[in-house]
Coordinates of C-alpha atoms in Angstrom, one line a residue:
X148 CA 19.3 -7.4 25.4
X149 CA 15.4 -6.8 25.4
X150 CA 15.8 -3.8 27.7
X151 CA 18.2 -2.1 25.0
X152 CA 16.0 -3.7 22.0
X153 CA 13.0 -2.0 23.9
X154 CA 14.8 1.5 23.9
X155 CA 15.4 1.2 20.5
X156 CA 11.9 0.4 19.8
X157 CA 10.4 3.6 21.8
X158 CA 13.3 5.6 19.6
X159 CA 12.9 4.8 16.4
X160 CA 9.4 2.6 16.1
X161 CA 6.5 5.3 17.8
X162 CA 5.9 7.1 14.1
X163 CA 3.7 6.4 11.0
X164 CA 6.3 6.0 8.2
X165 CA 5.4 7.6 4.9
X166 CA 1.9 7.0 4.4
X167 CA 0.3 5.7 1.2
X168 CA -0.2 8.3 -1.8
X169 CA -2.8 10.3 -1.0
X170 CA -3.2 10.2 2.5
X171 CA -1.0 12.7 5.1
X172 CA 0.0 12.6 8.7
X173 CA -0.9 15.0 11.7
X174 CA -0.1 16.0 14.9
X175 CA -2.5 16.1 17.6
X176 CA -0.5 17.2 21.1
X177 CA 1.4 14.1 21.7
X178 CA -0.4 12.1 19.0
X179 CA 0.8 11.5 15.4
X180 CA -2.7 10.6 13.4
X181 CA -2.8 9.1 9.6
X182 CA -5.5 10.2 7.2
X183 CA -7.1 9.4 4.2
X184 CA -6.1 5.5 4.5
X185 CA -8.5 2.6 4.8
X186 CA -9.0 3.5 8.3
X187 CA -7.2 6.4 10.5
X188 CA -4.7 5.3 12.6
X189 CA -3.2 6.8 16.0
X190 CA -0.3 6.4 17.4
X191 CA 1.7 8.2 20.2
X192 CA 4.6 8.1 22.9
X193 CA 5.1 5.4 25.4
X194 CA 3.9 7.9 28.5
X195 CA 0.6 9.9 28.1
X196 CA 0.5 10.2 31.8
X197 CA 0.6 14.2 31.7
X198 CA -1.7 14.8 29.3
X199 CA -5.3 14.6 29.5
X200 CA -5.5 11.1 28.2
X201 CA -9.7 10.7 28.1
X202 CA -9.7 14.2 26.0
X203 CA -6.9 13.1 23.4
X204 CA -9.3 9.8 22.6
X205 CA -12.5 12.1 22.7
X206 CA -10.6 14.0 19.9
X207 CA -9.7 11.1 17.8
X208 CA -13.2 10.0 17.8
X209 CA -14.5 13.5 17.0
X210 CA -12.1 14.0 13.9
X211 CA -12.5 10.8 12.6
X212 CA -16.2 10.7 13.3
X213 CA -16.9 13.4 11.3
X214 CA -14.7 12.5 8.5
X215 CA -17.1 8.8 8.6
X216 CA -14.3 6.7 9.3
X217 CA -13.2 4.3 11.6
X218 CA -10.0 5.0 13.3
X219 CA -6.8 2.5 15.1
X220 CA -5.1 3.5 18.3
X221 CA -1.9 1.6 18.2
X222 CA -1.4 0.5 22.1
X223 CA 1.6 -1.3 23.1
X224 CA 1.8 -3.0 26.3
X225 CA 4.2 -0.8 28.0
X226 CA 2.4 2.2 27.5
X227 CA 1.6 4.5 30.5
X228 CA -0.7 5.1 31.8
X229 CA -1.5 1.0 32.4
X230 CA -5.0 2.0 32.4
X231 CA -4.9 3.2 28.9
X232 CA -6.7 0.0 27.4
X233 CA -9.4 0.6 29.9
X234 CA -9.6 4.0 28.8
X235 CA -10.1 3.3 25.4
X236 CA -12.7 0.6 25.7
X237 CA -14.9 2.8 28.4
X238 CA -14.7 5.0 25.3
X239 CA -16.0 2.5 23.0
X240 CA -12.7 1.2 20.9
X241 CA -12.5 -2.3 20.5
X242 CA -9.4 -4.6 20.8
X243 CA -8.3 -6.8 18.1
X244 CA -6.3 -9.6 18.3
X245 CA -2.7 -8.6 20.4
X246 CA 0.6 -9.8 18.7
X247 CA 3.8 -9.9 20.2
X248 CA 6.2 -6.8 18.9
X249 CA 9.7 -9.2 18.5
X250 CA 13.1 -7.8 17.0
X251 CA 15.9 -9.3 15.5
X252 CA 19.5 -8.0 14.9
X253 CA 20.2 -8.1 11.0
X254 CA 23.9 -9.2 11.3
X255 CA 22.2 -12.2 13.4
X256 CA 19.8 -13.4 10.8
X257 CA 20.5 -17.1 9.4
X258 CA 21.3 -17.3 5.2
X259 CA 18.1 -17.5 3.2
X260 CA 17.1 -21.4 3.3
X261 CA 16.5 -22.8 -0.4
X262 CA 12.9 -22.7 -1.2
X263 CA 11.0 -25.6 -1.9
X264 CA 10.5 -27.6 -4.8
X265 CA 8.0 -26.2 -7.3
X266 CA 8.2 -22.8 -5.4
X267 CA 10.0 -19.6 -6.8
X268 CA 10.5 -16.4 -4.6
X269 CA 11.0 -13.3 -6.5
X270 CA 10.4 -9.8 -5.5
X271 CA 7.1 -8.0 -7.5
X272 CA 5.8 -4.5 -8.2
X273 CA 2.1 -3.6 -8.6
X274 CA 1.2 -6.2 -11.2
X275 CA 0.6 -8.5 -8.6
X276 CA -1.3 -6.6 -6.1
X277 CA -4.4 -8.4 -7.2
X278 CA -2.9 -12.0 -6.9
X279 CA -1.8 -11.0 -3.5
X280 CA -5.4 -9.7 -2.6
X281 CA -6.6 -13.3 -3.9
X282 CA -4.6 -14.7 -2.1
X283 CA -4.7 -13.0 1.6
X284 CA -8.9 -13.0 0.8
X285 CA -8.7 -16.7 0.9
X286 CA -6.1 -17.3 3.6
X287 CA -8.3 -15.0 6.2
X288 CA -12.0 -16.1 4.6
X289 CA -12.7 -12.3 3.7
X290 CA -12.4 -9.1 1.2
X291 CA -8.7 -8.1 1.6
X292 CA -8.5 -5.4 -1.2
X293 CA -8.0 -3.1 1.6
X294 CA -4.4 -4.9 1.7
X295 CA -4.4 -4.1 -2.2
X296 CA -5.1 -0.5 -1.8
X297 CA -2.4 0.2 1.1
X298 CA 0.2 -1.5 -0.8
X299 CA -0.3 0.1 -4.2
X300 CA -0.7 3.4 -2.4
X301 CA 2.7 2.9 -0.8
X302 CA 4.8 2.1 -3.8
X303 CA 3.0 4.8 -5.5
X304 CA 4.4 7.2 -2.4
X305 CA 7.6 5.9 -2.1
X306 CA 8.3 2.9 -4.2
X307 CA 12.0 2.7 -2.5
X308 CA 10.8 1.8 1.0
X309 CA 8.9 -0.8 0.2
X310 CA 9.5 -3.9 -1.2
X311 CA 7.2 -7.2 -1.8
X312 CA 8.1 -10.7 -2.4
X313 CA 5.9 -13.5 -3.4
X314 CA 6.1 -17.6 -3.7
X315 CA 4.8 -18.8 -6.7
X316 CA 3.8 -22.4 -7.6
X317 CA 2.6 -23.6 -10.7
X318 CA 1.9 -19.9 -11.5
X319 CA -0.2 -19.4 -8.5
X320 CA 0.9 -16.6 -5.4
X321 CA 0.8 -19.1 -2.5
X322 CA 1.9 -16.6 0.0
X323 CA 3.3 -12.9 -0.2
X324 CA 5.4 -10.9 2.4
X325 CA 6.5 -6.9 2.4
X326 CA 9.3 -5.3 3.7
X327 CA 8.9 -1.1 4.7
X328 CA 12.6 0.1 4.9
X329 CA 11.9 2.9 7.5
X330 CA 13.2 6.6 7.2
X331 CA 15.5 6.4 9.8
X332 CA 17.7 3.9 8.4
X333 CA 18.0 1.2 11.5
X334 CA 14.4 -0.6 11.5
X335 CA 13.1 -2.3 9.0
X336 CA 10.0 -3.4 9.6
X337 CA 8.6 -6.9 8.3
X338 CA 4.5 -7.4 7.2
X339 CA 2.5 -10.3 5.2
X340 CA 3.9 -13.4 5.3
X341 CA 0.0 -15.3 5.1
X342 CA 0.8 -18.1 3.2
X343 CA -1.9 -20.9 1.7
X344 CA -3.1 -24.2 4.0
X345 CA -1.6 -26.5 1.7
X346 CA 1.4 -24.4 1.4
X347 CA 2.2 -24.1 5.0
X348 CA 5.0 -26.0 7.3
X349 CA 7.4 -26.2 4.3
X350 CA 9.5 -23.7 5.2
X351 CA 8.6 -20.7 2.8
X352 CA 7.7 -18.4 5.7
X353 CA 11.5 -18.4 7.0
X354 CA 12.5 -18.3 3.5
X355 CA 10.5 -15.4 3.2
X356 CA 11.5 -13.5 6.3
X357 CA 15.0 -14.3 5.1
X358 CA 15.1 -12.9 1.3
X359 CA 13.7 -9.8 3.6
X360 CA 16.4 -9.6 5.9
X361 CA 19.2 -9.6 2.8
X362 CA 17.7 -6.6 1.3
X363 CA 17.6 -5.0 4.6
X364 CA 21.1 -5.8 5.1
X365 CA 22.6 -4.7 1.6
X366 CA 20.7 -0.9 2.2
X367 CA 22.6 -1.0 6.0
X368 CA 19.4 -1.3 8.3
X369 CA 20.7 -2.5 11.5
X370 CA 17.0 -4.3 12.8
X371 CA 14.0 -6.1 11.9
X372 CA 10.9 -5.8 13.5
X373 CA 7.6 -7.9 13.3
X374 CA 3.9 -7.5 15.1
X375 CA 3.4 -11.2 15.1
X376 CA 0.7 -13.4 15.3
X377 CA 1.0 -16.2 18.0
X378 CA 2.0 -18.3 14.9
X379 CA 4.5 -16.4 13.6
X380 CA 6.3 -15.5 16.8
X381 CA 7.9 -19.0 17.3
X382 CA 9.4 -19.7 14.0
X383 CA 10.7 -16.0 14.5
X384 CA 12.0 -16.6 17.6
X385 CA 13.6 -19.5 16.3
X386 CA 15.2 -17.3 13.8
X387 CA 16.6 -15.3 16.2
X388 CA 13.8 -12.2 16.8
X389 CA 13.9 -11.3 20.9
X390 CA 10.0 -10.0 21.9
X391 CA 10.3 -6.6 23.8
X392 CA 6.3 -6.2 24.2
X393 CA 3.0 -6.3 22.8
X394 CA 1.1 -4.2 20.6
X395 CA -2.9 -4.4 20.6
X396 CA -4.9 -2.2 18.0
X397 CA -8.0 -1.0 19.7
X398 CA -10.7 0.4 16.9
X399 CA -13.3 3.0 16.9
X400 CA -16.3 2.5 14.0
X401 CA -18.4 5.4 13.4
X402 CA -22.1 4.3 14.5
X403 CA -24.0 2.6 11.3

């Protein structure tokens, strides 16, 4: 089943989506490159190994460079050539932390659990991007209006592909999770889902994922797919998701 989840992946998974308002998409050769986000991102097909791989990132970091801006290459870890991580470092992109790309069949997702007491899940619109940013700022000890600005920038693009849910207790956002329905009507892809300390282990991350899965389901998307962290991935995998690989975003900063 992972070898045809996989597939589907490098069919339907290797764009951009529709970028946030404002910002636009290019090709470069093989590469498709964002602009005009918080950062650029890069992202290309699985096999680069006929193209001059060393130029393509010299180009990214040229661009980019001169637009002042630092810049993601989206590697999975699959891609070919095998040496492409090296490639990138040698060319000074650093790795962030690698999650583990998992997929899960819609029609195989378990019914929403109940949420807990004292906690209300309801789906939001951009008056509560700033209680989201308060709360992803405190779950990750740093500024996340970046999260702010990508999210309000993609509802004000395409307000149909995109919807957020929050939990709520005692009026307070105590964790928040987004669902991008993708263009080509199979994937949808699943993002968010930090959740406060004392909020976690109660079972409002599954609910989460599953409120998620419903809308999916109701608009006829077929799969879900999740980058997740090494604590996300079992409670996913418990919930069905299969990991077909990994995805690590190397970045390039523009000297100080």
């Amino acid at each position: 089943m992972s070898e045809d989840l996989l597939a589907a992946y490098d069919e339907h998974l290797r764009g951009t989506g529709v970028p946030a308002l404002g910002a636009w998409i290019e090709q470069d050769g093989p590469l498709l490159r964002v602009v005009g986000e918080h950062r650029g991102f890069v992202t290309g097909p699985r096999d680069l190994s006929d193209h001059d791989v060393d130029a393509l990132i010299a180009a990214q970091i040229t661009f980019f460079g001169a637009r002042g801006e630092a810049v993601e290459w989206k590697a999975r870890g699959h891609d070919l050539p095998s040496n492409l991580p090296d490639r990138l470092r040698a060319a000074g992109f650093v790795a962030e932390p690698t999650e583990t790309v998992v997929i899960g069949r819609i029609t195989a997702m378990p019914a929403a659990p109940p949420a807990p007491d004292g906690v209300v899940i309801r789906r939001v619109g951009g008056e509560a991007i700033p209680a989201i940013v308060a709360m992803e700022s405190q779950v990750w000890g740093r500024d996340c209006g970046f999260i702010g600005d990508h999210l309000a920038g993609r509802l004000a693009a395409a307000s149909d592909r995109l919807a957020i849910f929050t939990a709520e207790a005692a009026g307070q956002v105590v964790a928040a999770a987004w669902v991008v329905l993708r263009e080509d009507g199979v994937f949808a892809s699943l993002w968010g889902g930090s959740t406060l300390k004392a909020w976690r282990g109660l079972g409002i991350y599954r609910t989460l994922v599953a409120v998620r899965a419903r809308l999916a389901a109701e608009h006829g998307y077929q799969y879900l797919q999740v980058d997740a962290s090494d604590d996300s991935r079992p409670i996913l995998e418990r919930l069905g998701f299969n990991p077909v690989t990994t995805t690590t975003p190397y970045v390039w900063s523009p000297p100080a």
